Each structure stands twice: as structure tokens, then as C-alpha cells.
CSV table of C-alpha atoms in Angstrom, one decimal:
chain,number,residue,atom,x,y,z
A,1,UNK,CA,0.0,0.0,0.0
A,2,UNK,CA,1.4,3.3,-1.1
A,3,UNK,CA,0.2,6.3,0.9
A,4,UNK,CA,1.1,9.8,-0.3
A,5,UNK,CA,1.0,12.7,2.1
A,6,UNK,CA,1.1,16.3,0.8
A,7,UNK,CA,1.1,19.7,2.6
A,8,UNK,CA,1.3,23.4,1.7
A,9,UNK,CA,4.8,24.1,0.5
A,10,UNK,CA,5.2,27.0,3.0
A,11,UNK,CA,4.7,24.6,5.9
A,12,UNK,CA,6.7,21.6,4.6
A,13,UNK,CA,9.7,22.4,6.9
A,14,UNK,CA,7.4,23.1,9.9
A,15,UNK,CA,4.8,20.4,10.2
A,16,UNK,CA,5.5,17.1,12.0
A,17,UNK,CA,5.1,14.3,9.5
A,18,UNK,CA,2.7,11.4,10.1
A,19,UNK,CA,4.6,8.5,11.6
A,20,UNK,CA,4.1,4.7,11.8
A,21,UNK,CA,2.0,4.0,14.9
A,22,UNK,CA,4.5,1.5,16.2
A,23,UNK,CA,7.0,4.4,16.7
A,24,UNK,CA,4.9,6.3,19.2
A,25,UNK,CA,3.8,3.6,21.7
A,26,UNK,CA,3.0,5.1,25.1
A,27,UNK,CA,5.3,4.9,28.1
A,28,UNK,CA,2.7,3.1,30.1
A,29,UNK,CA,2.9,0.1,27.7
A,30,UNK,CA,6.7,0.0,27.9
A,31,UNK,CA,6.6,0.1,31.7
A,32,UNK,CA,3.8,-2.4,32.1
A,33,UNK,CA,4.9,-5.7,33.7
A,34,UNK,CA,4.8,-8.8,31.5
A,35,UNK,CA,3.1,-10.6,34.4
A,36,UNK,CA,1.0,-9.6,37.4
A,37,UNK,CA,-0.3,-11.6,40.4
A,38,UNK,CA,-4.0,-12.6,40.1
A,39,UNK,CA,-5.9,-13.2,43.3
A,40,UNK,CA,-8.5,-15.3,41.4
A,41,UNK,CA,-5.8,-17.6,39.8
A,42,UNK,CA,-3.5,-17.6,42.8
A,43,UNK,CA,-0.5,-17.1,40.6
A,44,UNK,CA,1.1,-14.7,38.2
A,45,UNK,CA,-0.7,-14.3,34.9
A,46,UNK,CA,0.3,-12.6,31.6
A,47,UNK,CA,-0.8,-9.0,31.1
A,48,UNK,CA,-2.0,-7.5,27.9
A,49,UNK,CA,1.6,-6.5,27.2
A,50,UNK,CA,2.0,-10.2,26.2
A,51,UNK,CA,-1.1,-10.2,24.0
A,52,UNK,CA,0.0,-9.7,20.4
A,53,UNK,CA,-3.5,-8.7,19.1
A,54,UNK,CA,-3.7,-5.9,21.8
A,55,UNK,CA,-0.2,-4.6,20.9
A,56,UNK,CA,-0.7,-5.1,17.1
A,57,UNK,CA,-3.8,-2.9,17.2
A,58,UNK,CA,-1.8,-0.1,18.8
A,59,UNK,CA,1.0,-0.4,16.2
A,60,UNK,CA,-1.2,-0.7,13.2
A,61,UNK,CA,-1.3,2.1,10.5
A,62,UNK,CA,0.0,5.6,11.2
A,63,UNK,CA,-0.5,8.5,13.5
A,64,UNK,CA,-1.4,12.1,12.8
A,65,UNK,CA,0.5,14.3,15.3
A,66,UNK,CA,-0.5,17.6,16.9
A,67,UNK,CA,1.6,20.3,15.2
A,68,UNK,CA,2.2,22.5,18.2
A,69,UNK,CA,1.7,22.8,22.0
A,70,UNK,CA,-1.9,23.6,22.9
A,71,UNK,CA,-2.8,24.8,26.4
A,72,UNK,CA,-6.2,24.1,27.8
A,73,UNK,CA,-7.6,26.0,30.7
A,74,UNK,CA,-11.2,26.5,31.8
A,75,UNK,CA,-12.5,25.5,28.4
A,76,UNK,CA,-10.2,27.9,26.6
A,77,UNK,CA,-7.5,26.8,24.1
A,78,UNK,CA,-4.4,28.7,23.5
A,79,UNK,CA,-1.3,28.2,21.4
A,80,UNK,CA,1.7,30.1,20.1
A,81,UNK,CA,2.7,28.7,16.7
A,82,UNK,CA,4.8,30.9,14.6
A,83,UNK,CA,4.4,29.5,11.1
A,84,UNK,CA,4.6,31.0,7.7
A,85,UNK,CA,1.4,32.2,5.9
A,86,UNK,CA,0.2,29.2,3.9
A,87,UNK,CA,0.5,29.7,0.2
A,88,UNK,CA,-2.6,27.8,-0.7
A,89,UNK,CA,-5.9,29.7,-0.8
A,90,UNK,CA,-8.4,28.6,1.9
A,91,UNK,CA,-5.7,26.7,3.9
A,92,UNK,CA,-6.1,26.8,7.7
A,93,UNK,CA,-3.4,28.3,9.8
A,94,UNK,CA,-4.9,27.5,13.2
A,95,UNK,CA,-4.3,24.0,14.7
A,96,UNK,CA,-7.8,24.0,16.0
A,97,UNK,CA,-11.3,24.8,14.9
A,98,UNK,CA,-14.7,23.5,16.2
A,99,UNK,CA,-18.1,22.1,15.4
A,100,UNK,CA,-21.1,23.6,17.2
A,101,UNK,CA,-22.9,21.4,19.7
A,102,UNK,CA,-26.0,21.1,17.5
A,103,UNK,CA,-24.0,19.0,15.0
A,104,UNK,CA,-23.7,16.3,17.7
A,105,UNK,CA,-27.3,16.4,18.7
A,106,UNK,CA,-28.6,12.9,19.6
A,107,UNK,CA,-25.2,11.3,19.6
A,108,UNK,CA,-24.4,9.3,22.8
A,109,UNK,CA,-21.1,11.3,23.2
A,110,UNK,CA,-22.8,14.7,23.0
A,111,UNK,CA,-22.3,16.8,26.1
A,112,UNK,CA,-23.8,20.1,25.0
A,113,UNK,CA,-20.5,21.6,24.2
A,114,UNK,CA,-18.8,22.4,20.9
A,115,UNK,CA,-16.6,19.7,19.5
A,116,UNK,CA,-13.0,20.6,19.0
A,117,UNK,CA,-11.5,19.9,15.6
A,118,UNK,CA,-7.8,19.3,15.4
A,119,UNK,CA,-7.1,20.4,11.8
A,120,UNK,CA,-5.0,18.1,9.7
A,121,UNK,CA,-2.5,19.9,7.6
A,122,UNK,CA,-1.7,16.9,5.5
A,123,UNK,CA,-3.8,15.6,2.6
A,124,UNK,CA,-3.7,11.8,2.2
A,125,UNK,CA,-3.9,9.9,-1.0
A,126,UNK,CA,-4.6,6.2,-1.1
A,127,UNK,CA,-4.7,3.6,-3.9
A,128,UNK,CA,-7.9,3.1,-5.9
A,129,UNK,CA,-10.5,1.2,-4.0
A,130,UNK,CA,-9.2,2.0,-0.6
A,131,UNK,CA,-10.6,4.3,2.1
A,132,UNK,CA,-8.9,5.8,5.2
A,133,UNK,CA,-10.2,4.6,8.6
A,134,UNK,CA,-9.4,7.3,11.2
A,135,UNK,CA,-10.0,6.6,14.8
A,136,UNK,CA,-8.9,7.5,18.3
A,137,UNK,CA,-5.4,6.1,19.0
A,138,UNK,CA,-6.1,2.5,20.0
A,139,UNK,CA,-6.2,1.6,23.7
A,140,UNK,CA,-5.1,5.2,24.5
A,141,UNK,CA,-7.6,6.1,27.2
A,142,UNK,CA,-5.1,8.3,28.9
A,143,UNK,CA,-5.4,10.9,26.1
A,144,UNK,CA,-7.7,13.8,27.3
A,145,UNK,CA,-9.9,13.7,24.2
A,146,UNK,CA,-11.8,11.3,22.1
A,147,UNK,CA,-11.7,11.1,18.3
A,148,UNK,CA,-15.0,10.8,16.4
A,149,UNK,CA,-14.2,7.8,14.2
A,150,UNK,CA,-14.7,8.3,10.5
A,151,UNK,CA,-14.0,6.7,7.1
A,152,UNK,CA,-12.9,8.9,4.2
A,153,UNK,CA,-12.6,7.7,0.6
A,154,UNK,CA,-9.1,9.1,0.3
A,155,UNK,CA,-8.5,7.5,-3.1
A,156,UNK,CA,-10.8,10.3,-4.4
A,157,UNK,CA,-11.2,12.8,-1.6
A,158,UNK,CA,-7.6,13.3,-0.7
A,159,UNK,CA,-8.1,15.5,2.5
A,160,UNK,CA,-8.3,14.3,6.0
A,161,UNK,CA,-9.8,16.8,8.5
A,162,UNK,CA,-10.4,15.0,11.8
A,163,UNK,CA,-12.9,15.9,14.5
A,164,UNK,CA,-12.6,15.5,18.2
A,165,UNK,CA,-15.0,16.0,21.1
A,166,UNK,CA,-13.1,17.2,24.1
A,167,UNK,CA,-13.1,15.9,27.7
A,168,UNK,CA,-12.7,17.9,30.9
A,169,UNK,CA,-9.0,18.6,30.8
A,170,UNK,CA,-6.6,21.3,32.0
A,171,UNK,CA,-3.0,21.3,31.0
A,172,UNK,CA,-0.8,21.2,27.9
A,173,UNK,CA,-1.2,18.9,24.9
A,174,UNK,CA,2.4,18.8,23.7
A,175,UNK,CA,3.4,19.0,20.1
A,176,UNK,CA,3.7,15.5,18.7
A,177,UNK,CA,0.8,14.1,20.7
A,178,UNK,CA,-0.9,11.4,18.6
A,179,UNK,CA,-4.4,12.7,17.8
A,180,UNK,CA,-5.6,10.2,15.3
A,181,UNK,CA,-4.7,6.6,14.3
A,182,UNK,CA,-5.3,5.9,10.6
A,183,UNK,CA,-5.0,2.9,8.3
A,184,UNK,CA,-6.3,2.0,4.8
A,185,UNK,CA,-9.3,-0.3,4.5
A,186,UNK,CA,-10.7,-1.9,1.3
A,187,UNK,CA,-14.0,-0.4,0.3
A,188,UNK,CA,-15.3,-3.6,-1.3
A,189,UNK,CA,-18.0,-5.2,0.7
A,190,UNK,CA,-17.0,-8.6,2.2
A,191,UNK,CA,-18.8,-11.8,1.4
A,192,UNK,CA,-20.1,-13.3,4.6
A,193,UNK,CA,-20.0,-17.2,4.6
A,194,UNK,CA,-21.4,-19.3,7.4
A,195,UNK,CA,-20.5,-22.9,8.1
A,196,UNK,CA,-20.5,-25.4,10.9
A,197,UNK,CA,-17.3,-27.0,12.0
A,198,UNK,CA,-16.5,-30.3,10.3
A,199,UNK,CA,-14.6,-33.0,12.1
A,200,UNK,CA,-11.2,-31.6,11.1
A,201,UNK,CA,-12.0,-28.1,12.2
A,202,UNK,CA,-13.3,-29.4,15.5
A,203,UNK,CA,-10.0,-31.2,16.1
A,204,UNK,CA,-8.0,-28.1,15.1
A,205,UNK,CA,-10.1,-25.9,17.3
A,206,UNK,CA,-9.7,-28.1,20.4
A,207,UNK,CA,-6.0,-28.5,19.8
A,208,UNK,CA,-5.3,-24.8,19.3
A,209,UNK,CA,-7.3,-23.8,22.4
A,210,UNK,CA,-5.5,-26.4,24.5
A,211,UNK,CA,-2.1,-25.2,23.2
A,212,UNK,CA,-2.9,-21.5,23.9
A,213,UNK,CA,-4.0,-22.2,27.4
A,214,UNK,CA,-1.1,-24.6,28.2
A,215,UNK,CA,1.9,-22.4,27.2
A,216,UNK,CA,2.7,-18.8,26.3
A,217,UNK,CA,3.6,-17.5,22.9
A,218,UNK,CA,1.6,-20.0,20.8
A,219,UNK,CA,-0.2,-17.3,18.7
A,220,UNK,CA,2.9,-15.2,18.4
A,221,UNK,CA,5.2,-18.1,17.3
A,222,UNK,CA,2.8,-20.1,15.1
A,223,UNK,CA,0.1,-17.8,13.8
A,224,UNK,CA,1.2,-14.2,13.9
A,225,UNK,CA,2.7,-12.7,10.8
A,226,UNK,CA,6.0,-10.9,11.3
A,227,UNK,CA,5.6,-7.2,11.4
A,228,UNK,CA,7.9,-4.9,9.4
A,229,UNK,CA,10.3,-2.8,11.4
């Protein structure tokens, strides 16, 4: 999959570039113990740090990064970002804009407040037949905002503005904070096929479950595809 990122030429030397998600894993995951004692089991058990699907979801795709420090205090947002005037007509200069509360009316995450929009200064072009899935950085509940998930047909519409409803937060969102995790998804509808286990699949199912429960690393060693570095 070839992904092309473009930006205004006046900002090319200023903007942080999107990065592979695997390069911005949070400190809490690095510091998490591989095992923790379980009162229920009466022994140490593996934490999610040893769960490849959990970690692979966090490393999948790429991250859009906040382009400058943003200070949040009493519902007000402030930044000092000395950048050149964009050379493209209609191009934003502010890292933030907003959607009025009425645009979220009826949504379960609506809170009566405007939704902050972290402007994306990069356009994103995908290959024909692919769309861009943009979501909150996976398993990143410590981030003081929540991304409104969306899918953009970026093979045709090669722009990726991203919307965020804000939580109650005071402090500084530092430059480089991951604000959206994105990855290409095929637009073709899947064919759903339903079958019952035959004898061979029953044996395979029972054997795999027994192996996974009996010893660590079965999925990682036998089934997980090696990720590029």
C-alpha cells in the first residue's frame, strides 16, 4: 500500500510528519509488567503486554500528530505557533477549529459543548478502491480527548480533516501528541459465509485452544505474521 502525504509548501519544513503507529507507543505500555499476580488464579498471569493482538492494534497504521503545543484552561484553548502564511488559498493556519454542539445532537457522546476539531494539515492519497479509517489512537484512554471515528474515501477525496469531542482537561497537549490513528481499509463489501465445524476443524479448534491455554507464545510463534520494522 502506497500512501502519499502532501502539505502546503510554505509549511513543509514546519509540520511534524505522520509516523508509523509503532514508533509512538505510550510509556505506560513500555513500563507495564509482563506478568501480574492474580488473586483469582492464585499465581502470576500474563498481562495485555503479552497479548499480540492488543499490541498489534496499537501499532497498526500511522498517527497524525499535533503540530504545536496547545494549552487548555477552563475550556479555553491557547497556542503560540509561529508559522509562515500558507501559500494555498483557503488553507487553515490554526491547529484548532470547532463544530457547534448542535452538530452532535442525539449522539451518545454529545455533552452540550462544541466539538474541538484538530485540523489536519496533510492531505492523504490512497490507492484506488481503498478508504482511510481514522479513529482514536487504539487503547489510549489516557489521552484527554476522544476522536470521532470516520472513514474517508481518500483515493478520491484526498483530504483528512479530523474531528474530536473534548473531555474535561486542563493542561498542555504537547506538540507531537498522537491525535488520530489511521489505516487503509478496502472499500469492497466482504462476502459473509457461514459454516458449521466439520470434524477436522473441531479437532483443530480443540488443539489450538489447548495449546494457547497450556503455554505462552503460541499465537505469536505459530500464527502471527511478522511485522515490518
